[in-house]
mmCIF file of C-alpha atoms in Angstrom:
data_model
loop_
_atom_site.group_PDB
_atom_site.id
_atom_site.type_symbol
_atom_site.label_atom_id
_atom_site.label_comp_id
_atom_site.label_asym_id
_atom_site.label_seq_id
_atom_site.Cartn_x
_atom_site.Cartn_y
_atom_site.Cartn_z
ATOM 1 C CA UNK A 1 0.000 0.000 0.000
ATOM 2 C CA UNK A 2 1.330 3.780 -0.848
ATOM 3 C CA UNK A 3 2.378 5.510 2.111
ATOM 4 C CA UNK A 4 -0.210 8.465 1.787
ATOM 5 C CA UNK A 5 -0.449 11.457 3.978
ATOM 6 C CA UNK A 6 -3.297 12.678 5.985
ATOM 7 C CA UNK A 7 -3.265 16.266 7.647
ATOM 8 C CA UNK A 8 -5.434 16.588 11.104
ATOM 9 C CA UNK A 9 -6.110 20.181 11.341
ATOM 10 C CA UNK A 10 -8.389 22.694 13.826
ATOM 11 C CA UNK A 11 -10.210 25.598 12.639
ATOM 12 C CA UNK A 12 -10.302 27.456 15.903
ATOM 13 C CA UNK A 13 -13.283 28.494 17.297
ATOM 14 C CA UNK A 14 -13.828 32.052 16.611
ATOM 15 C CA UNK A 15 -15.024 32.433 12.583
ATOM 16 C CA UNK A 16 -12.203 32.575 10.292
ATOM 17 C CA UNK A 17 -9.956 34.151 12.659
ATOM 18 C CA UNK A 18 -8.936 31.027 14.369
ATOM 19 C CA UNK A 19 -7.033 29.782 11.016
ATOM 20 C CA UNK A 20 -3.166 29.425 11.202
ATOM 21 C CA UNK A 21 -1.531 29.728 7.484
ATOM 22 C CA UNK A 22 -0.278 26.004 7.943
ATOM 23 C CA UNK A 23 -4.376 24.720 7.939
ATOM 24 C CA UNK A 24 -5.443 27.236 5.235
ATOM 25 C CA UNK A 25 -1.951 26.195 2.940
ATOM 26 C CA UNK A 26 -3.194 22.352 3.654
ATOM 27 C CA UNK A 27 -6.743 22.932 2.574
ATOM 28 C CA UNK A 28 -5.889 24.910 -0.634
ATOM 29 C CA UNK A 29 -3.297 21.829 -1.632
ATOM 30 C CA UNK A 30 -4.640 18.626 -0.091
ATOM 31 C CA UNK A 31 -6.535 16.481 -3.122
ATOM 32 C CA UNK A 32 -9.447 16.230 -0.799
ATOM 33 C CA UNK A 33 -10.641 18.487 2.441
ATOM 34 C CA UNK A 34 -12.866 16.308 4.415
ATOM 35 C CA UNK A 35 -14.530 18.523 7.286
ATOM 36 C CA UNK A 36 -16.791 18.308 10.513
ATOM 37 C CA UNK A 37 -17.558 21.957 11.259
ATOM 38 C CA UNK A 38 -20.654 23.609 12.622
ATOM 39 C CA UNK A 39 -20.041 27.053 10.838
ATOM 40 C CA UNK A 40 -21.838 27.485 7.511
ATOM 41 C CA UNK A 41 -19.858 30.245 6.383
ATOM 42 C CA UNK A 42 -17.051 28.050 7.374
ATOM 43 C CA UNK A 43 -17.908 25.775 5.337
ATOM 44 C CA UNK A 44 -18.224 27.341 2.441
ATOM 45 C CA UNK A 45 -15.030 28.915 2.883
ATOM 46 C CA UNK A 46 -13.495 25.678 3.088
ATOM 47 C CA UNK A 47 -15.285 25.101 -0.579
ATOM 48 C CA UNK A 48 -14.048 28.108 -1.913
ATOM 49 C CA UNK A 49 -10.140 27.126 -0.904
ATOM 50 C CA UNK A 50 -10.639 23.368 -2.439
ATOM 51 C CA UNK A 51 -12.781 22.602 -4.617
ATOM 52 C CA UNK A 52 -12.773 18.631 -4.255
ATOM 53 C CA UNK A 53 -14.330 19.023 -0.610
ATOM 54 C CA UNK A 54 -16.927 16.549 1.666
ATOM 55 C CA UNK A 55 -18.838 16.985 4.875
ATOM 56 C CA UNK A 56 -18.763 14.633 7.209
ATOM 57 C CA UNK A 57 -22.188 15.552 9.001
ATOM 58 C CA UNK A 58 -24.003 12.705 7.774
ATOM 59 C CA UNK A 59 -22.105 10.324 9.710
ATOM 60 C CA UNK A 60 -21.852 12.612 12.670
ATOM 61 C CA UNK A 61 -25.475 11.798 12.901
ATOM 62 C CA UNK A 62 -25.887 8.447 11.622
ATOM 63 C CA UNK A 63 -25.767 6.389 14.733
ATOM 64 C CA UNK A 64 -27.457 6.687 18.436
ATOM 65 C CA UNK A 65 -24.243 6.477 20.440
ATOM 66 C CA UNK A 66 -21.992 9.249 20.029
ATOM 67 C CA UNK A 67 -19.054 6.981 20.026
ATOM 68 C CA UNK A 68 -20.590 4.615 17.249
ATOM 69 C CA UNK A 69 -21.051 8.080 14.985
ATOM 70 C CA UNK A 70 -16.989 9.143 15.675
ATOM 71 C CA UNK A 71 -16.046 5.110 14.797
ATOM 72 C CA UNK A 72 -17.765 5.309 11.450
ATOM 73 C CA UNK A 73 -16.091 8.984 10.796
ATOM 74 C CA UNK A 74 -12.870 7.244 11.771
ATOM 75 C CA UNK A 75 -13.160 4.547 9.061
ATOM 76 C CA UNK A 76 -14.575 6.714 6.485
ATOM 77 C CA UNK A 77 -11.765 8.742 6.499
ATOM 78 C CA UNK A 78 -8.463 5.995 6.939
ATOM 79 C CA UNK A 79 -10.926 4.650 3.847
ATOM 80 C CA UNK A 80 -10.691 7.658 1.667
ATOM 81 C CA UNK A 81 -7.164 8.002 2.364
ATOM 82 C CA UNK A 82 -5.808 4.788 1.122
ATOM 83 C CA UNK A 83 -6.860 6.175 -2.149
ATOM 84 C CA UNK A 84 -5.861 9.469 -1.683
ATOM 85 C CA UNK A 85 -1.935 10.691 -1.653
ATOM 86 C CA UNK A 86 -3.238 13.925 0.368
ATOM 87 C CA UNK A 87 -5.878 14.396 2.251
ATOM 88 C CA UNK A 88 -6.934 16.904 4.707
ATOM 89 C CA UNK A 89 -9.569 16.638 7.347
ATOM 90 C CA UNK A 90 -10.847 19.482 9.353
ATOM 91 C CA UNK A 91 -12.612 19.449 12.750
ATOM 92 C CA UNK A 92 -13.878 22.595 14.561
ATOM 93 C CA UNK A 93 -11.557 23.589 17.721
ATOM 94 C CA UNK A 94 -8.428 22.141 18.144
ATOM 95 C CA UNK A 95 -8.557 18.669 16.843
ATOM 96 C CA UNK A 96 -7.613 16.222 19.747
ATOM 97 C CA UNK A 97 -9.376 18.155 22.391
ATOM 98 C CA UNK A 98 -12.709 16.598 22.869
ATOM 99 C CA UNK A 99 -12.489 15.801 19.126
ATOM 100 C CA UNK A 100 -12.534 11.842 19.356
ATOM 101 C CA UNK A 101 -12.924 10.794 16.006
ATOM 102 C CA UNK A 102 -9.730 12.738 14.932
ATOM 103 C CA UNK A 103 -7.953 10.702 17.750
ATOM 104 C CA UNK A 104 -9.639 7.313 16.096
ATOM 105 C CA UNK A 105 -8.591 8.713 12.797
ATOM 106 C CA UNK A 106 -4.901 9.304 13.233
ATOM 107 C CA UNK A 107 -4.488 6.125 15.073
ATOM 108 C CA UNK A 108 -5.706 4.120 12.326
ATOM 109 C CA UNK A 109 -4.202 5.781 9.681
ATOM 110 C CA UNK A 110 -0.898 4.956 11.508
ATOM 111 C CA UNK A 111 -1.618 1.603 12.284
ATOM 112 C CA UNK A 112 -2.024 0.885 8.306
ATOM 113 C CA UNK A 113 1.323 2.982 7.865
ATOM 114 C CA UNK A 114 0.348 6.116 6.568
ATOM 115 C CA UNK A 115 1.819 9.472 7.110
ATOM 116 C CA UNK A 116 -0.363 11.207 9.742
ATOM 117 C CA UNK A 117 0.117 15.196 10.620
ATOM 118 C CA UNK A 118 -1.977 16.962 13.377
ATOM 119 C CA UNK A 119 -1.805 20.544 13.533
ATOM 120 C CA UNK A 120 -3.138 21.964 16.703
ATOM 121 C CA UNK A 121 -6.523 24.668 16.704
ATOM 122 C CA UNK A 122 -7.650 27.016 19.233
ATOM 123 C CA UNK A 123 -9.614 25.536 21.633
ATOM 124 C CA UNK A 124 -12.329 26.711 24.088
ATOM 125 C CA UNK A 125 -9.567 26.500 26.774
ATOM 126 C CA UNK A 126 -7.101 28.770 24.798
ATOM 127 C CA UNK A 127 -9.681 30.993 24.855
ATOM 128 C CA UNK A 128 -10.780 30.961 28.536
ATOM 129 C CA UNK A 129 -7.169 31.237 29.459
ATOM 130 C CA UNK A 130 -6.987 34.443 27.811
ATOM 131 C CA UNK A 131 -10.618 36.119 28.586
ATOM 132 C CA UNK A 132 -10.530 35.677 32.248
ATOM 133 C CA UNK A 133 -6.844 36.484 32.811
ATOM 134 C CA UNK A 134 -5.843 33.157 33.807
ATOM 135 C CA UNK A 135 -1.930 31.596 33.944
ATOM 136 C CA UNK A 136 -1.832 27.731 34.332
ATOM 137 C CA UNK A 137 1.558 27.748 35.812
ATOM 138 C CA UNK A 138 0.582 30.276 38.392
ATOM 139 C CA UNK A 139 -1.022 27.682 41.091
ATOM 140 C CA UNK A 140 -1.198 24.595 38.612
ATOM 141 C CA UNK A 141 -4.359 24.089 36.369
ATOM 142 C CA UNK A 142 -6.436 20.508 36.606
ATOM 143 C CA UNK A 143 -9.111 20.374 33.197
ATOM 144 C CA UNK A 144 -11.811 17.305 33.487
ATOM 145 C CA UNK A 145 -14.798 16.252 31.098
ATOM 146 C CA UNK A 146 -17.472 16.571 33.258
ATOM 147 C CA UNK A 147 -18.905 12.985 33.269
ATOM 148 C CA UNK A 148 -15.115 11.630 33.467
ATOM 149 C CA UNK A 149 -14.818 13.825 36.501
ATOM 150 C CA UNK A 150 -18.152 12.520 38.291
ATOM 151 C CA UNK A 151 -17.832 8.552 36.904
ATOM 152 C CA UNK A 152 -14.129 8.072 38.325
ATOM 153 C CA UNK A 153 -14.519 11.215 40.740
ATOM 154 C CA UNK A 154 -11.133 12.483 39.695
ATOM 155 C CA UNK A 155 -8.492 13.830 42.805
ATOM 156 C CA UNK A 156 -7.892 17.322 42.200
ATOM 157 C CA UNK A 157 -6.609 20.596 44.397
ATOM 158 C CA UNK A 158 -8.665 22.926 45.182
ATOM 159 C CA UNK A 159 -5.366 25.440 45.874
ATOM 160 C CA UNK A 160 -5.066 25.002 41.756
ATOM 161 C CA UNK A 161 -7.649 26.376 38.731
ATOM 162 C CA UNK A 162 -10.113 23.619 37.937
ATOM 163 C CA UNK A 163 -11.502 23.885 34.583
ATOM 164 C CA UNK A 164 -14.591 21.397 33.522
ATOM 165 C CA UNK A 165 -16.076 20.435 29.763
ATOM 166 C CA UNK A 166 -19.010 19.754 29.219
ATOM 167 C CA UNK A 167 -20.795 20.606 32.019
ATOM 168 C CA UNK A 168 -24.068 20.370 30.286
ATOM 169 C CA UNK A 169 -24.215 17.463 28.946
ATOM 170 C CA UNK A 170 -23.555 15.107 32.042
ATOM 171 C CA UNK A 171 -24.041 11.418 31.958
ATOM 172 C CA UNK A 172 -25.583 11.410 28.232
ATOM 173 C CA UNK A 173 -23.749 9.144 26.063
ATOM 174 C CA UNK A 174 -25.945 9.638 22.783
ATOM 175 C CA UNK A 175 -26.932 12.450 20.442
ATOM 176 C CA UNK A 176 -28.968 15.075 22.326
ATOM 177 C CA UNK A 177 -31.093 17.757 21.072
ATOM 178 C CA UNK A 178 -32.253 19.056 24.252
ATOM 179 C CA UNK A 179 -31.326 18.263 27.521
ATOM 180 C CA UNK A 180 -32.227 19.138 31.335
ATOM 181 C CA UNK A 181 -28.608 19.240 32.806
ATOM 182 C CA UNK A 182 -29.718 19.937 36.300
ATOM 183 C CA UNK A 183 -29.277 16.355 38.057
ATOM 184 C CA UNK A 184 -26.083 16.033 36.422
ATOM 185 C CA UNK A 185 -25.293 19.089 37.927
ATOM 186 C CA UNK A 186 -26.609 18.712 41.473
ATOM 187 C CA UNK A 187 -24.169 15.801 41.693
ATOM 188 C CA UNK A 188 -21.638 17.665 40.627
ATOM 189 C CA UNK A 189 -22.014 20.552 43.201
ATOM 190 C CA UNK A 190 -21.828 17.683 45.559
ATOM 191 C CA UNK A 191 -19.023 16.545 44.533
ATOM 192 C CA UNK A 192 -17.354 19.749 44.395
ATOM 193 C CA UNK A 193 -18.781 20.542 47.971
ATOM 194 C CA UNK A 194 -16.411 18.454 49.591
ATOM 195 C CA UNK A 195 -13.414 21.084 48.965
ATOM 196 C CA UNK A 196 -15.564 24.196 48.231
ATOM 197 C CA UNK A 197 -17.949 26.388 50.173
ATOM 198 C CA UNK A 198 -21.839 26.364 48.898
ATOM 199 C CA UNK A 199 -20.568 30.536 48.270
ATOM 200 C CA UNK A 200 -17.563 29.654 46.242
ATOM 201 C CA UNK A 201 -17.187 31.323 43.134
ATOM 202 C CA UNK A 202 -18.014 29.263 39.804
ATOM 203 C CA UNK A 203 -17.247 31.116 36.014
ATOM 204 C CA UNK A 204 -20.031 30.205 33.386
ATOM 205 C CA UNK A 205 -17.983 30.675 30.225
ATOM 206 C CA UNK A 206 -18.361 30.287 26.197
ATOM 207 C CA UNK A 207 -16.021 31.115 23.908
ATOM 208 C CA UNK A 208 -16.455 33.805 21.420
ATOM 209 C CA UNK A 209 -17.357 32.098 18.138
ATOM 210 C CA UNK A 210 -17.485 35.445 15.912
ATOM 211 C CA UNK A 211 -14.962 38.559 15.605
ATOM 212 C CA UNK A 212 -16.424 41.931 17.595
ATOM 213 C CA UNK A 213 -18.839 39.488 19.890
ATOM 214 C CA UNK A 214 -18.027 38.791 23.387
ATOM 215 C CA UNK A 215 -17.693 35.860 25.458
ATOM 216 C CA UNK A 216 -20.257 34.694 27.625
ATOM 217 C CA UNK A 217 -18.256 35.086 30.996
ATOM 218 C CA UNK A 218 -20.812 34.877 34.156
ATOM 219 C CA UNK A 219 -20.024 34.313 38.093
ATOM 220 C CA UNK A 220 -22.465 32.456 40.395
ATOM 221 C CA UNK A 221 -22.548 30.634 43.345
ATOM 222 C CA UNK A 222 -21.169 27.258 43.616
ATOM 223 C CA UNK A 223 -24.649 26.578 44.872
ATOM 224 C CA UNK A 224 -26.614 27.992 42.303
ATOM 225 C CA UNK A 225 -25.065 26.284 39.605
ATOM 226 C CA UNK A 226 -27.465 23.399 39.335
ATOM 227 C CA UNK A 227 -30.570 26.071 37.985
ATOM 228 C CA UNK A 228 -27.811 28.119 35.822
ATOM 229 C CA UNK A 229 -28.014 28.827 31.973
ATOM 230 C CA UNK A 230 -25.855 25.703 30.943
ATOM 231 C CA UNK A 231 -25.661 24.285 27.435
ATOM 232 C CA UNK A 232 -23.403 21.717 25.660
ATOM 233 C CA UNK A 233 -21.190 24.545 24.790
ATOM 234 C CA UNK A 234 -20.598 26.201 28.474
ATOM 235 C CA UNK A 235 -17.351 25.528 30.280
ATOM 236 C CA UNK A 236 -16.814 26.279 33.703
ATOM 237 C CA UNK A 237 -14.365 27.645 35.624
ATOM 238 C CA UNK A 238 -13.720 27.155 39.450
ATOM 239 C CA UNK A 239 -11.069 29.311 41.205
ATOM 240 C CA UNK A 240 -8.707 28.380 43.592
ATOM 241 C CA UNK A 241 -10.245 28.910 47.478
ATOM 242 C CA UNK A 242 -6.593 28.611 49.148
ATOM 243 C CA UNK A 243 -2.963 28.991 48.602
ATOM 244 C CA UNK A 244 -0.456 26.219 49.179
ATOM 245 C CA UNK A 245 2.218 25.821 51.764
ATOM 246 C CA UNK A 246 5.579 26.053 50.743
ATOM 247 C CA UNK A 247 7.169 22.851 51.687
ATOM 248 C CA UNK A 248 10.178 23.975 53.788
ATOM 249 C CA UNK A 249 12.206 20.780 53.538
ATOM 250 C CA UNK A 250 12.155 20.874 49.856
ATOM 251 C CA UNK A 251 13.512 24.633 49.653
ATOM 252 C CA UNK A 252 16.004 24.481 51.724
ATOM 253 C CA UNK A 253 17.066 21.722 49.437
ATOM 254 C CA UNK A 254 16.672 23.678 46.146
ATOM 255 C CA UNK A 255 18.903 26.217 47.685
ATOM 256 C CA UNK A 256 21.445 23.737 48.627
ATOM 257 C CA UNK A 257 21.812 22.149 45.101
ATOM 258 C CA UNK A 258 21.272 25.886 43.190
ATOM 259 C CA UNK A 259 23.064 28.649 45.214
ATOM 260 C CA UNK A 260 22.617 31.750 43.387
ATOM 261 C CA UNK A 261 25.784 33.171 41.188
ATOM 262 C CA UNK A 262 27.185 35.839 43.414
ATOM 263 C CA UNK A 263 26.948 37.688 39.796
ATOM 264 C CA UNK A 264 23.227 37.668 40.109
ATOM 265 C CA UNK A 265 22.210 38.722 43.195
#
């Protein structure tokens, strides 16, 4: 079999201005663009680069199980590309966060010995980094799906950011139209009750999707989350409530094994 090449790219998730030159030079030279984006305008921009271009949104939606719906993307695509010397594939975000069937994809593809190249997006967490001001290496940063976070009820620190996905779509497994997220919810403010006050802060974000609009960026009470505005698209963001102790023993041997250059001081 040829050793053909397969380019995993993100297209952000604010409109067109998410796109690095390395996606949009893959998409104008790939012989195919295959692409699972909720944008039309996106799309159609993706046409207008390519012209030999397919949506994957029938399969998205083909199955029940969300899971079943990523599989089949997964083998339509390693499918196309043993016939295809370059092929590009698009997802919305950045493709291996919360993008499973890119994660299927490249795997396979691999696995029959073809060239795979993943070139990272934007994602929602990019984003909420930068709207609310917020350094992961200044107390450590923890970042759950919220179902994963509930089913195996992850160990975290409260003295760090916690950051979860998906907060409004707990426990569901299939395809959802609309959903009631508030039991999923109430056991997850029970879960985080354990290390936070009932008072504690709680961020209600969403990304920006479209130049000159805003972010949805609201604060609430850890307790009120349950009755919040919460969609499949809201990510939330939980402050730290304390600072961590220094651990003496471990500084004193730092500055054993690094004393400062007298140059320096």
């Amino acid at each position: 079999m040829n050793r053909n090449t397969l380019v995993i790219a993100g297209s952000g998730i604010k409109f067109m201005s998410h796109i690095t030159y390395e996606t949009r030079n893959c998409i104008e030279k790939a012989d195919k663009v295959l692409y699972l984006i909720n944008e039309p305008a996106l799309q159609e921009w993706i046409q207008g680069l390519n012209k030999n271009t397919e949506s994957l949104d029938q399969i998205y939606t083909k199955y029940c199980a969300r899971n079943d719906n990523y599989q089949a993307i997964s083998e339509y695509i390693v499918n196309q590309l043993d016939n295809i010397n370059f092929l590009c594939a698009v997802f919305y975000g950045h493709p291996t966060v919360l993008v499973q069937p890119a994660i299927y994809t490249a795997q396979a593809a691999e696995t029959k010995g073809h060239n795979v190249i993943v070139m990272p997006g934007i994602s929602a967490e990019d984003c909420l980094f930068a709207d609310l001001l917020i350094d992961p290496s200044s107390c450590g940063c923890y970042s759950f799906e919220a179902t994963d976070f509930l089913l195996y009820q992850r160990e975290y620190e409260s003295s760090s950011h916690l950051i979860i996905w998906q907060s409004g779509v707990i426990g569901i497994k299939n395809l959802v139209v609309k959903h009631n997220p508030e039991k999923g919810l109430g056991l997850f403010i029970r879960h985080l009750s354990k290390k936070y006050s009932l008072d504690h802060d709680v961020y209600i974000y969403e990304a920006a999707q479209y130049p000159t609009i805003k972010p949805r960026i609201e604060k609430t009470a850890l307790r009120n989350l349950a009755t919040a505005n919460i969609n499949r698209l809201t990510t939330l963001y939980i402050p730290p409530n304390c600072v961590k102790q220094i651990n003496n023993d471990v500084c004193a041997e730092l500055k054993v094994i690094s004393e400062p250059d007298e140059n320096n001081k």
